[in-house]
Coordinates of C-alpha atoms in Angstrom, one line a residue:
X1 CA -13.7 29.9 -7.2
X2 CA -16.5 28.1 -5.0
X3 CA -18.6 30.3 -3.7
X4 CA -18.2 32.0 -0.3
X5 CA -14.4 30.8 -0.2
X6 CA -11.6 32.7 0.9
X7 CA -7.9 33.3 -0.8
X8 CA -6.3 30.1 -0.7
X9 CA -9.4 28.7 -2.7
X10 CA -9.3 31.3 -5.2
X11 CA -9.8 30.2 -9.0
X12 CA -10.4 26.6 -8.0
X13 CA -11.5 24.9 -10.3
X14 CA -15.2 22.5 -9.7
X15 CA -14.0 19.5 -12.0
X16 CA -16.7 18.2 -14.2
X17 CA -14.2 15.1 -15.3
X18 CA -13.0 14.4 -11.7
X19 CA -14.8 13.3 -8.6
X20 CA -14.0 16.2 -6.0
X21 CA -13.9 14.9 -2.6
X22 CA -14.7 18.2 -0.9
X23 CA -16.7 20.2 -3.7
X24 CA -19.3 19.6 -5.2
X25 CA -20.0 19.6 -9.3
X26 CA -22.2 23.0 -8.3
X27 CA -19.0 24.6 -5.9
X28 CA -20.8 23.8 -2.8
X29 CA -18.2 22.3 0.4
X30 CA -19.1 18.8 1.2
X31 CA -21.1 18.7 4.5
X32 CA -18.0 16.8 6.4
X33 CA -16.0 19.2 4.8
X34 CA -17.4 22.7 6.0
X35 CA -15.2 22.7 9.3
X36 CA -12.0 22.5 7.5
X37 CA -12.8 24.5 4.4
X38 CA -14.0 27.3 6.9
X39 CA -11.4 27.1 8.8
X40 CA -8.8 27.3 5.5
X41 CA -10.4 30.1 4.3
X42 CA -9.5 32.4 7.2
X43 CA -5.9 32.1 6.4
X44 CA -3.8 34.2 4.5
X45 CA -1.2 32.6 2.1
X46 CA 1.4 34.2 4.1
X47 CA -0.3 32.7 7.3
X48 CA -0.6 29.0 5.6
X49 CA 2.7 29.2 4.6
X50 CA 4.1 29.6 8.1
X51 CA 1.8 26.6 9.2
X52 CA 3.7 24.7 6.3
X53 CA 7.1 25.5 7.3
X54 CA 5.9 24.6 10.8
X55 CA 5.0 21.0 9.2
X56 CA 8.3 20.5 7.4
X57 CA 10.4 21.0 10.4
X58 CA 8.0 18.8 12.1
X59 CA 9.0 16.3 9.8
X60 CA 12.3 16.6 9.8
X61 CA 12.5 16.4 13.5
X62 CA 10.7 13.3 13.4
X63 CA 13.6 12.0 10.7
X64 CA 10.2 10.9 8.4
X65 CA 12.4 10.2 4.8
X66 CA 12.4 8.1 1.8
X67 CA 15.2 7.3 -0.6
X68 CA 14.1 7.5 -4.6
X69 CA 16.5 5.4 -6.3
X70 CA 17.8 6.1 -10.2
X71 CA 20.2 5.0 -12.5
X72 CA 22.9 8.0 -11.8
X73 CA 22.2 7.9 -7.9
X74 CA 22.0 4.9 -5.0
X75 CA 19.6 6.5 -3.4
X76 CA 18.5 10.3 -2.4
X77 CA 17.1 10.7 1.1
X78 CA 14.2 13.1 0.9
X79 CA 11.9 14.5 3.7
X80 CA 7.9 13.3 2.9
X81 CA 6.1 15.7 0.9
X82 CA 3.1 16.8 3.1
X83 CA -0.6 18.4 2.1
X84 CA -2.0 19.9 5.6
X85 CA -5.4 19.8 4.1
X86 CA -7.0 16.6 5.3
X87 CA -8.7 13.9 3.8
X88 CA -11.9 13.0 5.2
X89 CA -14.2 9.7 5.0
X90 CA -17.7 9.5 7.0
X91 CA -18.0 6.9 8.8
X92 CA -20.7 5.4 6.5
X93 CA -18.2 5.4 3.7
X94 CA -15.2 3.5 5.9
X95 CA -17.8 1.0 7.0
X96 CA -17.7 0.0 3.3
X97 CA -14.0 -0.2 3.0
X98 CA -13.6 -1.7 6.5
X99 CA -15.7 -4.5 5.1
X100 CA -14.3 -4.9 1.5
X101 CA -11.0 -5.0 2.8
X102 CA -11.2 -7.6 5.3
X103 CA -13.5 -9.6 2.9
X104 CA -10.5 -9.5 -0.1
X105 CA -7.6 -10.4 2.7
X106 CA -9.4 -13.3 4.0
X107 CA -10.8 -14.6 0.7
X108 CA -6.8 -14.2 -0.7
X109 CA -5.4 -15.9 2.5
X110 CA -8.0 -18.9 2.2
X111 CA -6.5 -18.7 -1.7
X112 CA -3.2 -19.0 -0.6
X113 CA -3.2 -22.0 1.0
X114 CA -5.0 -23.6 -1.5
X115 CA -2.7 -23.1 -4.4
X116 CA -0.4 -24.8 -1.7
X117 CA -2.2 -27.4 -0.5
X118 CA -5.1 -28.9 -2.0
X119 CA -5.3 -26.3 -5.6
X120 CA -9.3 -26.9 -5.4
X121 CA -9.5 -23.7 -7.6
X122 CA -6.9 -24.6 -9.9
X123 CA -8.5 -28.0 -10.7
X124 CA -12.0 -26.5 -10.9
X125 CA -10.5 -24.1 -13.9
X126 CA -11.7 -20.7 -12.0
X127 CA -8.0 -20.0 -12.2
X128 CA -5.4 -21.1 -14.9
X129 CA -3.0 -23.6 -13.7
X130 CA -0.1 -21.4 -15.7
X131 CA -1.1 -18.2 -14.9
X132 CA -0.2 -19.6 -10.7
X133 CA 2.0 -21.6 -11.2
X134 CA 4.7 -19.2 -13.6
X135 CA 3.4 -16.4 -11.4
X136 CA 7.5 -15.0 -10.5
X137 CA 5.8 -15.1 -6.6
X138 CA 5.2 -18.4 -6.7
X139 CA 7.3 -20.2 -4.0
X140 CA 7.7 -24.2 -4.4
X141 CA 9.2 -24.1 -0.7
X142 CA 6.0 -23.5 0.8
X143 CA 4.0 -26.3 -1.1
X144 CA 2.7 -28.3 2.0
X145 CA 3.7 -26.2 4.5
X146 CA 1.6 -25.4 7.1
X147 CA 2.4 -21.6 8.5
X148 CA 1.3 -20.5 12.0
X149 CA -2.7 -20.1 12.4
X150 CA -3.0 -21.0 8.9
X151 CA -2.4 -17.2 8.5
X152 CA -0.3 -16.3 5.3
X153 CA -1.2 -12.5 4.6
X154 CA -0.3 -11.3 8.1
X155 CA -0.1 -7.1 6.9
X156 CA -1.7 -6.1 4.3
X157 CA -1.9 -2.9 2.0
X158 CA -5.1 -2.7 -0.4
X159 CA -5.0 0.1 -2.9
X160 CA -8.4 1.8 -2.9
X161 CA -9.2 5.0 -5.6
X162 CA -13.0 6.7 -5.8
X163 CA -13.7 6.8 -9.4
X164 CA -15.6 9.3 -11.3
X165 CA -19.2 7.6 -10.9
X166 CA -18.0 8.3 -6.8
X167 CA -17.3 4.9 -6.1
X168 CA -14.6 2.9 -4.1
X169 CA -12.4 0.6 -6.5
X170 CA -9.5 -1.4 -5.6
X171 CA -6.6 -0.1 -7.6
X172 CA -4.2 -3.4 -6.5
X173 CA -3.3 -5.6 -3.3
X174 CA -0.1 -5.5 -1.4
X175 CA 0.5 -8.8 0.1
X176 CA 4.2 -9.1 0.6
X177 CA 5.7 -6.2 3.0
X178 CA 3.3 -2.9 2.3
X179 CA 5.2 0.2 3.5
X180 CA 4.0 3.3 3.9
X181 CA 1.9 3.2 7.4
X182 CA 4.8 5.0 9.7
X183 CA 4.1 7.5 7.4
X184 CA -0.1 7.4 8.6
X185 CA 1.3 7.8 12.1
X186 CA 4.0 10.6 11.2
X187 CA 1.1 12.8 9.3
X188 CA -1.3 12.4 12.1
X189 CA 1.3 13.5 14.6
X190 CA 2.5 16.8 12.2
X191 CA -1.3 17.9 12.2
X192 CA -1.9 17.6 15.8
X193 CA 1.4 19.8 16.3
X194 CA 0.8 22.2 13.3
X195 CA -3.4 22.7 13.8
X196 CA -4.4 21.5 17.1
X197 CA -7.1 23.9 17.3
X198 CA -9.2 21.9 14.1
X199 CA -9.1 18.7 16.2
X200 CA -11.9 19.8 18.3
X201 CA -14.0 20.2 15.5
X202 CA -14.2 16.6 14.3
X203 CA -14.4 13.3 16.2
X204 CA -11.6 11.4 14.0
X205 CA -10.8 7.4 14.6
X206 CA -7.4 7.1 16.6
X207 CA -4.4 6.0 14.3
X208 CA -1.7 5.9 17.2
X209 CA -2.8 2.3 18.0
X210 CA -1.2 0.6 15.1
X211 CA 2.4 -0.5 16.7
X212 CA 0.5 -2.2 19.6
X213 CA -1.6 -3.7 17.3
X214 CA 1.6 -4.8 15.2
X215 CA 2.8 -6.0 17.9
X216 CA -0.1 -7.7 19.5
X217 CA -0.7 -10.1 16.2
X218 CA 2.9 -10.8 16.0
X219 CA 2.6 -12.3 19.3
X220 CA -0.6 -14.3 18.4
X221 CA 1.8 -15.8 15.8
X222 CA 4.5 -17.2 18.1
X223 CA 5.8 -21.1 18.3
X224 CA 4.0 -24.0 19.7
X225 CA 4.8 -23.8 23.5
X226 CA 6.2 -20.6 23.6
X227 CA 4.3 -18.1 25.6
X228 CA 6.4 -15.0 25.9
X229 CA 8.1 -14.6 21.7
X230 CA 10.7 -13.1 21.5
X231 CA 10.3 -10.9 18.1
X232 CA 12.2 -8.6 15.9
X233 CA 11.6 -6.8 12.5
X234 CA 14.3 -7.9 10.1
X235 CA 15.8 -5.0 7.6
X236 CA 18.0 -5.2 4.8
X237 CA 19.9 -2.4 6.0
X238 CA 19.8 2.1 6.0
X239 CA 20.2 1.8 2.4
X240 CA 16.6 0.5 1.7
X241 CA 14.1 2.7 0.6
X242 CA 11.7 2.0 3.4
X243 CA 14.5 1.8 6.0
X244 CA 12.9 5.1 8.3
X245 CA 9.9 2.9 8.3
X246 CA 11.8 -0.3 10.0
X247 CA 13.5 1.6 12.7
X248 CA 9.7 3.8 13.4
X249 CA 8.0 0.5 13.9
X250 CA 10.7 -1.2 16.0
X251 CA 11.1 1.6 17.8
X252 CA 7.4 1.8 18.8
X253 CA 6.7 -1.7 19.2
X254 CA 9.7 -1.7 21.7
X255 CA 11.5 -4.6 19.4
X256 CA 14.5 -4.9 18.1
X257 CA 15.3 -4.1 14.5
X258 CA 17.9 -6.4 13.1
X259 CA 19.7 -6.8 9.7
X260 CA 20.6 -10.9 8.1
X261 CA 24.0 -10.2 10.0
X262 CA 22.8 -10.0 13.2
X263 CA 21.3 -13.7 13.4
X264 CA 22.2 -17.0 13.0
X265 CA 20.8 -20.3 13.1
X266 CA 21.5 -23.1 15.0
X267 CA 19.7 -26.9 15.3
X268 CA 16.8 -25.3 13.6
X269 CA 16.0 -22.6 15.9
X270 CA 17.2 -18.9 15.2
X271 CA 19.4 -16.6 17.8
X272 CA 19.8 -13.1 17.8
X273 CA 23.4 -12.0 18.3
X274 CA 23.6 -9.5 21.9
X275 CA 26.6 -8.5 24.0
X276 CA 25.2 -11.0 27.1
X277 CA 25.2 -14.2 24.1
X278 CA 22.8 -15.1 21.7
X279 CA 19.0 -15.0 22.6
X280 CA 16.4 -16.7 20.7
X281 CA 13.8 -15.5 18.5
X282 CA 10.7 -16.6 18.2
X283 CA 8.7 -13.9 15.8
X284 CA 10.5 -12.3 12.5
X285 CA 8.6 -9.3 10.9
X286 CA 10.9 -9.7 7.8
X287 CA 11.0 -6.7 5.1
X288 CA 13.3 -8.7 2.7
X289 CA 12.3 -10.0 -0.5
X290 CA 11.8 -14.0 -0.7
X291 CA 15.0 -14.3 -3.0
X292 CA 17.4 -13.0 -0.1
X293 CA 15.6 -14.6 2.4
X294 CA 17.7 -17.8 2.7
X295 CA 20.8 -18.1 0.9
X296 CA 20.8 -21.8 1.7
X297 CA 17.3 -22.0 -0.3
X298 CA 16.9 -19.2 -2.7
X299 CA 19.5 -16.7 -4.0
X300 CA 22.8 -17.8 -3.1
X301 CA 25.0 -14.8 -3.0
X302 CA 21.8 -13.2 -1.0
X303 CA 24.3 -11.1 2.0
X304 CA 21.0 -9.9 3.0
X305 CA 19.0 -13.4 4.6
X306 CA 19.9 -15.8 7.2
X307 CA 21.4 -19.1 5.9
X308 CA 19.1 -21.9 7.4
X309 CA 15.8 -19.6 8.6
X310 CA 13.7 -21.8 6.3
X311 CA 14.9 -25.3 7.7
X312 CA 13.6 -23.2 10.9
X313 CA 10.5 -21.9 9.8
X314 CA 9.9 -25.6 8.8
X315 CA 10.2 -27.1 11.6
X316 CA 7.7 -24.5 13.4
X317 CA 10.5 -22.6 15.1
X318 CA 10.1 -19.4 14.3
X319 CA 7.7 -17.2 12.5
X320 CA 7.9 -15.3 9.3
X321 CA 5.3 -12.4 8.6
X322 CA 4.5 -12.2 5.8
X323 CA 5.3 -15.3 5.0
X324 CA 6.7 -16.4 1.8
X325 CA 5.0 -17.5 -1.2
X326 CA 2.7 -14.3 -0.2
X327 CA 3.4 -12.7 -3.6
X328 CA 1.0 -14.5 -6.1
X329 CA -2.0 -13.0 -4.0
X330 CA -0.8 -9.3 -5.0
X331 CA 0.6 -10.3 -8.7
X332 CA -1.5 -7.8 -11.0
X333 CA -2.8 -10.9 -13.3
X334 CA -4.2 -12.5 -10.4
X335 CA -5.7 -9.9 -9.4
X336 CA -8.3 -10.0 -12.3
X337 CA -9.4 -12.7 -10.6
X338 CA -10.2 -11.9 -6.8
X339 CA -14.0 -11.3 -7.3
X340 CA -13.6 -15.4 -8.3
X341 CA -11.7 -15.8 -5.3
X342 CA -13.6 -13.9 -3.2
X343 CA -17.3 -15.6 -4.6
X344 CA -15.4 -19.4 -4.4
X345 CA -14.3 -19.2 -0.5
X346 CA -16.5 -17.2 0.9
X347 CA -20.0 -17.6 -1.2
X348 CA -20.3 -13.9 -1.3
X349 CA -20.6 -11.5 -3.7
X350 CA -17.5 -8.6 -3.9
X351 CA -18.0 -5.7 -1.7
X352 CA -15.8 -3.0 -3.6
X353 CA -15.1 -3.0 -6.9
X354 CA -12.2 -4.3 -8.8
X355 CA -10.6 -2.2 -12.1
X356 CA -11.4 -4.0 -15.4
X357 CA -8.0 -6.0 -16.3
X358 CA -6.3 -7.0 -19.2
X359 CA -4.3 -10.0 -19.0
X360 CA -1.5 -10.0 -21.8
X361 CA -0.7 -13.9 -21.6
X362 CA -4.4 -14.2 -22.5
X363 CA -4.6 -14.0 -26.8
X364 CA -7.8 -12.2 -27.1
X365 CA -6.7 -9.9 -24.2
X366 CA -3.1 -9.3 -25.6
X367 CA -4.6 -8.2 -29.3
X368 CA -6.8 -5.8 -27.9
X369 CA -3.9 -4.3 -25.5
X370 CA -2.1 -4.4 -28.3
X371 CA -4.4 -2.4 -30.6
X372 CA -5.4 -0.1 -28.0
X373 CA -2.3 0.4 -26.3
X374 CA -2.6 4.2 -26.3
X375 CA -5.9 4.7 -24.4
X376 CA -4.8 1.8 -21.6
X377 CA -2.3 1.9 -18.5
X378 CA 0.0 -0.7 -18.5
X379 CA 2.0 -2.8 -15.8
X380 CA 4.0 -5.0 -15.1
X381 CA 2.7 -7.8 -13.2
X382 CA 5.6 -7.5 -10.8
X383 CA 6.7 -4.4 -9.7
X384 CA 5.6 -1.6 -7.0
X385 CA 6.1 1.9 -6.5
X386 CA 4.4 3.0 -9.8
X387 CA 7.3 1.9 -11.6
X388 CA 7.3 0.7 -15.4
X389 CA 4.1 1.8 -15.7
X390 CA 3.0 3.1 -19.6
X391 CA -0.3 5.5 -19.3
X392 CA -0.9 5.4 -22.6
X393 CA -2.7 8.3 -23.6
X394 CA 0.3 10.5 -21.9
X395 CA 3.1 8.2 -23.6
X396 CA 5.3 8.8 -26.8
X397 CA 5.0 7.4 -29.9
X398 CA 8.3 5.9 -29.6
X399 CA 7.5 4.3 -25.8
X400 CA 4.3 3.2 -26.8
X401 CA 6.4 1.0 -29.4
X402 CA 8.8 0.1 -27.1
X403 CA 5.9 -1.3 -25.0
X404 CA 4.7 -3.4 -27.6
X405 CA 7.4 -5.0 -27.7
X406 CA 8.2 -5.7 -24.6
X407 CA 4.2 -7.2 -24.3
X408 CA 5.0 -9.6 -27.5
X409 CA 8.3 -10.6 -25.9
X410 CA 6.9 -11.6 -22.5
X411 CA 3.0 -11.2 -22.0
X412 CA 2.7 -12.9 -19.2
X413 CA 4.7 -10.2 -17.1
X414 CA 1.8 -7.3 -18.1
X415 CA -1.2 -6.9 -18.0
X416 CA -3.9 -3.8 -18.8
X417 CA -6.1 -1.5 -17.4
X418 CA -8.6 1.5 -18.5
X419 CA -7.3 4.8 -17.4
X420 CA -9.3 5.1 -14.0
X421 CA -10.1 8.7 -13.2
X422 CA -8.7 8.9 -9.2
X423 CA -10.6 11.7 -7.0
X424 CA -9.4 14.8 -6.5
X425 CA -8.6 17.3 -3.5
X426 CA -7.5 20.2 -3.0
X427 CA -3.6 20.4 -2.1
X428 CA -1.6 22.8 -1.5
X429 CA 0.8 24.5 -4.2
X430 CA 3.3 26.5 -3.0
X431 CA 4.7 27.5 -6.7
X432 CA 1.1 29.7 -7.0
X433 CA 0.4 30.2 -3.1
X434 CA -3.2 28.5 -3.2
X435 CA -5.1 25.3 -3.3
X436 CA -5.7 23.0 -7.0
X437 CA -7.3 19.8 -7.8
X438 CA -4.4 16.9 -7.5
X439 CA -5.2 13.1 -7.6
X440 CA -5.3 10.9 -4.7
X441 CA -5.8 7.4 -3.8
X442 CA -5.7 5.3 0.2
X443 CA -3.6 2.6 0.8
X444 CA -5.6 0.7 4.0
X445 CA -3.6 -1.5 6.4
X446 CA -5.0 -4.9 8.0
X447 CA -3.3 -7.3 9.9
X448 CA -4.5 -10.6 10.7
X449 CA -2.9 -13.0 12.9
X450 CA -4.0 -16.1 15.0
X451 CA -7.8 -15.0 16.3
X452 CA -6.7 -11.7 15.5
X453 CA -7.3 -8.9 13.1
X454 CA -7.7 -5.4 12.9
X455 CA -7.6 -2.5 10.5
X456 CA -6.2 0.7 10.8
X457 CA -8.6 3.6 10.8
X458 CA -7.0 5.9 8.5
X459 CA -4.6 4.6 5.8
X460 CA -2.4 6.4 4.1
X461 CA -4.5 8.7 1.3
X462 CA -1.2 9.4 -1.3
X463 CA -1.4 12.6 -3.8
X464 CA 0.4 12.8 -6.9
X465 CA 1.5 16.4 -6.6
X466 CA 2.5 16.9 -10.1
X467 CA -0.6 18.7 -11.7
X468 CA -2.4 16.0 -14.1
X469 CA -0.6 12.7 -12.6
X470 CA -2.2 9.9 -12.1
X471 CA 0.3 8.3 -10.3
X472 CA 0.8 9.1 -6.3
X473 CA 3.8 7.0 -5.5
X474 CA 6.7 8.9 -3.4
X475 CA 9.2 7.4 -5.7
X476 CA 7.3 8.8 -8.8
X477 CA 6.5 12.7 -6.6
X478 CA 4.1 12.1 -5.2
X479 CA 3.2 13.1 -1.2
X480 CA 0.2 12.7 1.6
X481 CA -2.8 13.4 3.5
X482 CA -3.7 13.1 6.7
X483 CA -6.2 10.8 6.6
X484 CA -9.8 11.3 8.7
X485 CA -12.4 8.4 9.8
X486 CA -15.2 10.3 11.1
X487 CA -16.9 8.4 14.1
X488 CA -20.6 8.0 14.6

């Protein structure tokens, strides 16, 4: 065990392969560490367990669930696995992800309207014309449309991981509805409840501003002419996976939260249905896919959209956040390709990183996938939630072939990636009643609206709980952090 540590650190083991966010390769704490650590390893198992079960029913009283879908089940609601021990950035180190992050958002918003517009980078070959253009996100209704602000990505979620060599990489972007940042505010409100005593040890960024924040940019977004917008945040209903974090956000913003049912369009303009008439609205913070959006437009047995919203949305009426068409920004083959994006906008180099990527469609890329497929992780260009995903040196024979296959059938819906080694921190296991190594990664959450912007100080730092997973999604097991900004 490090040296000097108490019970709940016993037989940790220093990771030579890993980078350890709190200990070093030697067993010594992390200066911005010492606090916690010290403050951990007064406590008894017994003692942290309590604190634990104090957490859980903190969550449950705040209602903070998910639903992990499977083929024998719609949907189980779970309460959010939780790690009390926190994870903890200096401010030196979020300066550099402040930075990075607002420098890929703006750089893929400036590329959004391009491939819309004018397709500058398409034309000057630093991007396929096919690998855009057949991207699934790819959304013909917005070609020469104009959206409020010239703002597309209004939220977003960038995926960040430290690697081995201790630096930050961006894992993916999340451009379309990112979810998981009513679980930064839940986490910060179950530590404050569970151990408010280690609170006055650290000064730690505020994360309790987001809503008003949400809110704020939603209102920079609002019509032409229309100075007080009326806005909502549109659902597809309790049985969505995210559904806790719809109601938590309208809730806070002091909005309403409406399902496809509850408005209506008429002349252009959309009402919301109330018991005093219908009432007009202005902004729409919409967590439903672009296919059910509209059935007049896109999927037309969609029970989920508003028939006619895009004839509004047109004509300047309302406001849709995201807004379609946001997709091809956080497609996995385009992402090869932001540190292009980034250098032909903005004229600068990257800030963070970006993973090396394989892009199946690509010949020379697809052969060596193909040959290598066992020491590579493979996606699919189009999902979330860590799902489809082959890690190939933890896959079957047999799966292995069945990826193959599925590569050779359609390569342009994969693409590949070395096996990144994601940081480490010690988490909780209650199975052996002490602390062990367990990968994590931080999703960060910007929003940028007309004149507006602002990122969240925190994030949501996501641990795959099962010991040697690399993947930290909830649907897949995985849980979360608090997450700490240290200020000044």
């Amino acid at each position: 065990m490090p040296a000097g540590e108490g019970r709940l650190f016993e037989n940790y083991p220093v990771s030579e392969e890993f980078y350890d966010e709190v200990f070093n390769r030697k067993g010594g704490v992390r200066k911005h560490y010492q606090k916690v650590v010290n403050y951990f390893s007064k406590l008894s198992p017994e003692e942290f367990n309590e604190l634990n079960q104090h957490a859980r029913i903190s969550f449950v009283n705040q209602g903070v669930t998910f639903a992990v879908y499977s083929d024998s089940s719609e949907g189980i609601e779970r309460v959010f696995p939780f790690d009390l021990f926190p994870r903890i950035l200096t401010a030196r180190e979020w300066e550099k992800i402040e930075k990075g992050v607002k420098q890929r958002v703006v750089a893929l918003n400036e590329f959004l309207w391009d491939i819309y517009h004018d397709k500058k980078i398409l034309k000057d070959r630093i991007i396929p014309y096919e690998l855009v253009l057949n991207s699934k996100f790819y959304n013909k209704e917005m070609i020469g449309l104009e959206p409020a602000g010239r703002v597309y990505i209004h939220i977003s979620g960038t995926d960040i991981i430290r690697h081995k060599d201790g630096n930050f990489y961006v894992l993916e972007d999340n451009a379309r509805s990112p979810s998981g940042v009513s679980y930064v505010l839940s986490n910060r409100t179950t530590m404050k409840r569970t151990l408010p005593d280690i609170f006055f040890h650290y000064n730690i960024s505020p994360v309790e501003d987001y809503p008003q924040n949400l809110l704020s940019m939603m209102e920079s977004l609002a019509p032409e002419g229309v100075a007080q917008p009326n806005c909502v945040v549109l659902t597809p209903g309790i049985y969505n996976s995210a559904y806790y974090e719809h109601a938590f956000l309208a809730h806070n913003m002091g909005i309403e939260l409406v399902e496809g049912r509850d408005l209506f369009v008429d002349r252009n303009f959309v009402y919301m249905k109330t018991i005093y008439g219908p009432k007009k609205v202005d902004v729409i913070y919409r967590r439903i896919d672009d296919d059910f959006l509209d059935p007049l437009v896109f999927n037309p047995e969609s029970v989920l959209g508003v028939p006619g919203i895009m004839g509004a949305y047109r004509a300047g009426n309302v406001t849709l956040i995201n807004a379609p068409g946001t997709g091809v920004a956080d497609d996995k083959a385009v992402y090869a390709y932001v540190p292009d994006i980034i250098r032909y906008y903005l004229g600068e180099e990257p800030i963070l990183n970006n993973v090396e990527t394989y892009i199946c469609e690509r010949k020379e890329d697809r052969k060596y996938v193909l040959e290598n497929i066992d020491k590579l992780v493979v996606k699919p260009v189009d999902e979330s939630g860590g799902y489809g995903l082959l890690i190939g040196p933890k896959a079957t024979k047999k799966e292995i072939e069945e990826y193959r296959k599925k590569i050779q059938r359609n390569p342009r819906k994969y693409i590949a990636q070395p096996v990144m080694s994601l940081s480490v921190h010690p988490t909780y296991i209650e199975e052996e009643k002490r602390f062990e190594p367990r990968h994590i990664d931080l999703r960060t959450f910007f929003l940028m609206g007309k004149g507006f912007s602002y990122i969240l100080k925190g994030g949501l730092t996501r641990v795959a709980l099962k010991k040697g997973s690399l993947v930290v999604n909830s649907s897949q097991g995985g849980g979360s952090k608090d997450t700490w900004i240290m200020e000044g």
